[in-house]
Short mmCIF file of C-alpha atoms in Angstrom, two decimals:
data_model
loop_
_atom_site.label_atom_id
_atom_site.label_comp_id
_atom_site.label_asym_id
_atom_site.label_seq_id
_atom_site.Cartn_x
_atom_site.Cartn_y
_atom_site.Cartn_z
CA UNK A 1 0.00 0.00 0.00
CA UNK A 2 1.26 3.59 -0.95
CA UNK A 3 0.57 6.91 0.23
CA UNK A 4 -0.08 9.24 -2.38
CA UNK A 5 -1.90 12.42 -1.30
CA UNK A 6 -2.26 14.64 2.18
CA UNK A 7 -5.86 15.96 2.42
CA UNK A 8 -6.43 18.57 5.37
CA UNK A 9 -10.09 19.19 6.76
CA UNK A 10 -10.80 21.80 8.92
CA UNK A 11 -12.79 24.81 10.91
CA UNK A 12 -11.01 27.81 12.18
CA UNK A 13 -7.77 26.73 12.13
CA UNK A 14 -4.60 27.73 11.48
CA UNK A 15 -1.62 25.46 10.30
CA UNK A 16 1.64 26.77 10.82
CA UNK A 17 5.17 25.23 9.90
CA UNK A 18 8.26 24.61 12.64
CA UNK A 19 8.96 26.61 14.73
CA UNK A 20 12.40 27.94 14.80
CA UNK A 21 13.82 31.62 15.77
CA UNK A 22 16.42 33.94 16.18
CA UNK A 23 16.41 36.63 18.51
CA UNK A 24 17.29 40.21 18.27
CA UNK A 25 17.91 41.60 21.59
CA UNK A 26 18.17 45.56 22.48
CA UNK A 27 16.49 46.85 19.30
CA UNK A 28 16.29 50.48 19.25
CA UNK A 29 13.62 52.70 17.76
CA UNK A 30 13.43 56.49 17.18
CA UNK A 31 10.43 58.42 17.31
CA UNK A 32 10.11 61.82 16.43
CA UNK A 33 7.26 64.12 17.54
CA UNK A 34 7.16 67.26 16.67
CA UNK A 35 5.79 70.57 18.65
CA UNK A 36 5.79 74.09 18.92
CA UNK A 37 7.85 74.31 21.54
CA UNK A 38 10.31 71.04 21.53
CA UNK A 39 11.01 67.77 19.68
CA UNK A 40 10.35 65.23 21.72
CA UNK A 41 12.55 61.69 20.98
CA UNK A 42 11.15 58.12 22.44
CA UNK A 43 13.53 55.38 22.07
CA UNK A 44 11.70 52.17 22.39
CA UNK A 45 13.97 49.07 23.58
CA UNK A 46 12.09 45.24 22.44
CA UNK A 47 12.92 42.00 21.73
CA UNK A 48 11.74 40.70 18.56
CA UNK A 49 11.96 37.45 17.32
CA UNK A 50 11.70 36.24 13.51
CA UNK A 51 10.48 33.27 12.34
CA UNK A 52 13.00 30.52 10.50
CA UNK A 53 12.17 28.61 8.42
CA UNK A 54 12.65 24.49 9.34
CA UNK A 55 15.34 22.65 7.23
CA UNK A 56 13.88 19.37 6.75
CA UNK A 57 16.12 16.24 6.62
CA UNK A 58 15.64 12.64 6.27
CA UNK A 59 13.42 10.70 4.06
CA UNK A 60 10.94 13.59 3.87
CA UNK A 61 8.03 12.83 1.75
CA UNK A 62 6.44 15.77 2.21
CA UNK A 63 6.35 19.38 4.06
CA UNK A 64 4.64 22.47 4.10
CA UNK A 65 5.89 25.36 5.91
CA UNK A 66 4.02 28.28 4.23
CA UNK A 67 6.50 30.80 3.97
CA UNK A 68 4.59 33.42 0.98
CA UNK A 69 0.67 33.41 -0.27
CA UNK A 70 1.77 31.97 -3.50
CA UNK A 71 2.16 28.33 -1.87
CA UNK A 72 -1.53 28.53 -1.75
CA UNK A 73 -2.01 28.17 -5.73
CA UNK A 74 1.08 26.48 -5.98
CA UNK A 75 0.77 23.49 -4.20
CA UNK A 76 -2.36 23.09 -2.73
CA UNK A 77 -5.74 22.61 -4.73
CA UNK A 78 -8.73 23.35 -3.12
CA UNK A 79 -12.29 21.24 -3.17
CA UNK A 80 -15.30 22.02 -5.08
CA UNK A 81 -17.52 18.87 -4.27
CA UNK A 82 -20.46 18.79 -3.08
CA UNK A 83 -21.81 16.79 0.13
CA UNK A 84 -24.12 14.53 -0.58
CA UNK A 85 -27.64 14.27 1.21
CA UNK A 86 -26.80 18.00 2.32
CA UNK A 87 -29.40 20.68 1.58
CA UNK A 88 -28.28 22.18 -1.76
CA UNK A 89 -27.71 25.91 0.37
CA UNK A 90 -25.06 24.12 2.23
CA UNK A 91 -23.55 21.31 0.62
CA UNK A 92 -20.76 23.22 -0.86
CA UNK A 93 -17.27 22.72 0.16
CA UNK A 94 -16.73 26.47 -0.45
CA UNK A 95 -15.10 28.15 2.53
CA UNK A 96 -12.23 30.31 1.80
CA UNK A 97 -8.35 29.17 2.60
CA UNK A 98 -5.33 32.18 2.45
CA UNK A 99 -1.67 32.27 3.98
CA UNK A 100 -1.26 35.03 6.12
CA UNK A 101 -0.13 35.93 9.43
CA UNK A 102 -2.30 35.16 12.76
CA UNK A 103 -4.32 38.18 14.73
CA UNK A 104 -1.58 36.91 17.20
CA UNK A 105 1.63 36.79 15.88
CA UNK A 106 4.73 36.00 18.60
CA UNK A 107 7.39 35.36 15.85
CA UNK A 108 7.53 37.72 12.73
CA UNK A 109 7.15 36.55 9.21
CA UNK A 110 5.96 33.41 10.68
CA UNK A 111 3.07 32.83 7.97
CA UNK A 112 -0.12 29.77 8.42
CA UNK A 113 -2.77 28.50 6.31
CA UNK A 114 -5.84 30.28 7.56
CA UNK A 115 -9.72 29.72 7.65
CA UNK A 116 -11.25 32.60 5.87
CA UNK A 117 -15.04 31.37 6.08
CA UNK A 118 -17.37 30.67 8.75
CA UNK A 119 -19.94 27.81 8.57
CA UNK A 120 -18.65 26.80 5.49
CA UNK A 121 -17.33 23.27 4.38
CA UNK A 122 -13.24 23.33 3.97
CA UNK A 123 -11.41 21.15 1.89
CA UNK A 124 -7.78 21.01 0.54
CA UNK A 125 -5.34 18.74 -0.60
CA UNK A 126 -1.70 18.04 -2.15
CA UNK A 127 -0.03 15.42 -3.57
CA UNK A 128 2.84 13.96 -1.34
CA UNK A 129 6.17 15.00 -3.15
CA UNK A 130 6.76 10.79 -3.47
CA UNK A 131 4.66 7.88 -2.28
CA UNK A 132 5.34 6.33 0.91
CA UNK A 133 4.87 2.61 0.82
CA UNK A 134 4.21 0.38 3.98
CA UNK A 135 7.48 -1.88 3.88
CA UNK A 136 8.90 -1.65 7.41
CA UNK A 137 9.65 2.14 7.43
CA UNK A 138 8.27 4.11 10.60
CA UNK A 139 5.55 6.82 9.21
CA UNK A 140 5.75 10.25 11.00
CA UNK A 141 2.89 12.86 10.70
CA UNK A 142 3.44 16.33 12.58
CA UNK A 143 1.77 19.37 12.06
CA UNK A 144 0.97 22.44 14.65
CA UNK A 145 -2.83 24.01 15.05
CA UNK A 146 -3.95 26.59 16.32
CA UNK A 147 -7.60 27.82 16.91
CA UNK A 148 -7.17 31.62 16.89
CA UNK A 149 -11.02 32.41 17.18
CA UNK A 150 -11.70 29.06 19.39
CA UNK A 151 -14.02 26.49 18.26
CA UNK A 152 -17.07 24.78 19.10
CA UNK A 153 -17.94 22.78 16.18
CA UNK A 154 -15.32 21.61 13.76
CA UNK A 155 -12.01 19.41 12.78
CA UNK A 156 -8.35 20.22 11.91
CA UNK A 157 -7.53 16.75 10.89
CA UNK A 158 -5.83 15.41 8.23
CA UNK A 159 -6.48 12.27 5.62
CA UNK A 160 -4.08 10.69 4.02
CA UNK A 161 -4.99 9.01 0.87
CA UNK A 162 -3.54 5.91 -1.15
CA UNK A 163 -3.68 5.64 -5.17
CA UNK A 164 -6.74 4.18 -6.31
CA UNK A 165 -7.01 0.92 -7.97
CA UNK A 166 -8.24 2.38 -11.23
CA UNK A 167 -8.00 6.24 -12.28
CA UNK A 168 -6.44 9.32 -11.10
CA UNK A 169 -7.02 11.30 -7.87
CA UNK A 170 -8.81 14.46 -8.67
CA UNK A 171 -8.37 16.58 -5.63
CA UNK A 172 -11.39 18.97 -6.66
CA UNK A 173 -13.68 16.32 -6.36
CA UNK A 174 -12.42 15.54 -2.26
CA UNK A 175 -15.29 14.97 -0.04
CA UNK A 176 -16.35 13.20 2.87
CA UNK A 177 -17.18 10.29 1.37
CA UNK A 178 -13.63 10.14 -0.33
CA UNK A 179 -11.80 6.80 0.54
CA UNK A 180 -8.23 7.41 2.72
CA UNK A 181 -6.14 5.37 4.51
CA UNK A 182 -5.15 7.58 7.64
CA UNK A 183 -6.81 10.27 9.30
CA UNK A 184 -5.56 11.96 12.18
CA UNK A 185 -5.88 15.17 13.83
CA UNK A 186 -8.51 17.12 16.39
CA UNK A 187 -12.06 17.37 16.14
CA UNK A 188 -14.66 18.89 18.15
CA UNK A 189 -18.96 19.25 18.92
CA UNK A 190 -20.36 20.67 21.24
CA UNK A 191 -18.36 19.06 24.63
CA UNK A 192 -17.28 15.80 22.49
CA UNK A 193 -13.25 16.93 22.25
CA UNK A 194 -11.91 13.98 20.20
CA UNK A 195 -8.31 13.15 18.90
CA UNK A 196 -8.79 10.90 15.57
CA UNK A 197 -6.40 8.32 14.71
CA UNK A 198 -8.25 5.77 11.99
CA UNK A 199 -6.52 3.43 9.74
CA UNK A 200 -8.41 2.13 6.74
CA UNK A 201 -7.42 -0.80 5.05
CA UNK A 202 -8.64 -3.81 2.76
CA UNK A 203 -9.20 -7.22 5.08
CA UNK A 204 -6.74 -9.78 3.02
CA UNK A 205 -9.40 -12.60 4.19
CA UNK A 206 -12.27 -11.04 3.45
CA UNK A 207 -11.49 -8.03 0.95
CA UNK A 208 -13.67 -5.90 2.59
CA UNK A 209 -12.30 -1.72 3.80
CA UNK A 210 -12.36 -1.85 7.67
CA UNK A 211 -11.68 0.73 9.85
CA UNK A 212 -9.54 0.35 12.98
CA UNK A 213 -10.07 3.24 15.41
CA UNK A 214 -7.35 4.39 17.79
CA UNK A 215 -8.86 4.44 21.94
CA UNK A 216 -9.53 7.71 22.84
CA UNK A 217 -7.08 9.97 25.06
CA UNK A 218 -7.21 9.77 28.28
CA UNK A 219 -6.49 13.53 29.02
CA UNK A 220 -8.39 16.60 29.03
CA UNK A 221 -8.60 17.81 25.13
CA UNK A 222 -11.21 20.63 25.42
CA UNK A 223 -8.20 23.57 26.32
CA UNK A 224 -6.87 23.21 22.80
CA UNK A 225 -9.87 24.42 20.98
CA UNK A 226 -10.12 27.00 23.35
CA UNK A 227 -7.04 28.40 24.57
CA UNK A 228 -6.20 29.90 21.19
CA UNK A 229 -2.50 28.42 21.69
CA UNK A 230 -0.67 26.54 19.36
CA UNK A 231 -0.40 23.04 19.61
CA UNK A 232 1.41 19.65 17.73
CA UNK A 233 0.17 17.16 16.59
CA UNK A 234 2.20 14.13 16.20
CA UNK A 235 1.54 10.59 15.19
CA UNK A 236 4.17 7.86 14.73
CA UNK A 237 3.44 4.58 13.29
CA UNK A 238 4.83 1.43 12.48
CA UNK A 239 4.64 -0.68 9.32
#
């Protein structure tokens, strides 16, 4: 089985690459004012820090660290399925993605994919930059979130799809009902705070897709919807 594509599915998120950061101390700034009488000068003395970008190494199969807007067209192609048994007013996956900056930003030029829409269905998706096959390789998926506005009903999580037996993936058409092999990330309604971690697969007895469903966490997940924090998420697996 190979891993071809990374679909992301989400509701007021943010996702952000590594990060990584260099720090300018004793910055001085100059401010002139002027009056009538006197110019007054305000020297302002701050610590900024500035975003780096990650240097991935290793077998990397794939990484995102949104560093301009143009990533957005670049690499990423956005849904424009339909759910189905949805009424018609809502059953668009039309919700608006950009790269930009957070209301909150700690670390300058530190740039996130960004929910633009509310109440709207979000989909988007990129190929991997090669296939990852299960052959006795450990699988790593990492990626930060961050729920600037809070949430109370939603999912950042992310699907990860193997080629189809027949045809081509066309990432316009992602939906729901799309078939995936992992899926993994947070998802909340209402006071059920859940942590997915599902792994499809085809029964070699049987031939039939089954699911196999991670147990829940045991720990409190219902601060990081709200705390408006950043938090990874991190799964490690075993072929």
């Amino acid at each position: 089985m190979k891993l071809w594509c990374l679909h992301l599915s989400a509701v007021f998120l943010i996702l952000c690459g590594s990060i990584s950061f260099a720090e300018i101390d004793d910055l001085e700034v100059e401010e002139d004012t002027a009056d009538e009488d006197e110019v007054k000068v305000a020297k302002l003395k701050t610590d900024q820090k500035y975003y780096i970008p990650p240097m991935p190494s290793g077998d990397v199969f794939f990484v995102e660290s949104f560093e301009t807007d143009r990533d957005l067209d670049k690499s990423w192609v956005q849904s424009a399925a339909k759910k189905d048994g949805v009424d018609e007013n809502i059953a668009k996956y039309d919700g608006k993605w950009a790269i930009e900056e957070p209301i909150e930003q700690p670390l300058r030029g530190d740039l996130g994919l960004v929910l633009k829409s509310k109440a709207k269905h979000h989909a988007i998706s990129a190929l991997l930059h090669k296939p990852y096959e299960f052959i006795g390789n450990p699988l790593i998926v990492q990626y930060e979130v961050k729920f600037q506005n809070g949430l109370e009903c939603g999912g950042a999580y992310v699907k990860l799809l193997s080629k189809p037996d027949a045809g081509k993936l066309n990432l316009k058409e992602f939906n729901d009902k799309t078939p995936y092999t992992i899926m993994f990330g947070p998802d909340k309604c209402g006071n059920d705070a859940k942590l997915h971690f599902i792994f499809r697969h085809k029964n070699p007895v049987t031939g039939v897709f089954e699911e196999k469903h991670a147990k829940r966490p045991t720990v409190n997940l219902d601060k990081k919807f709200t705390d408006k924090q950043t938090h990874l998420y991190t799964l490690s697996t075993k072929s």
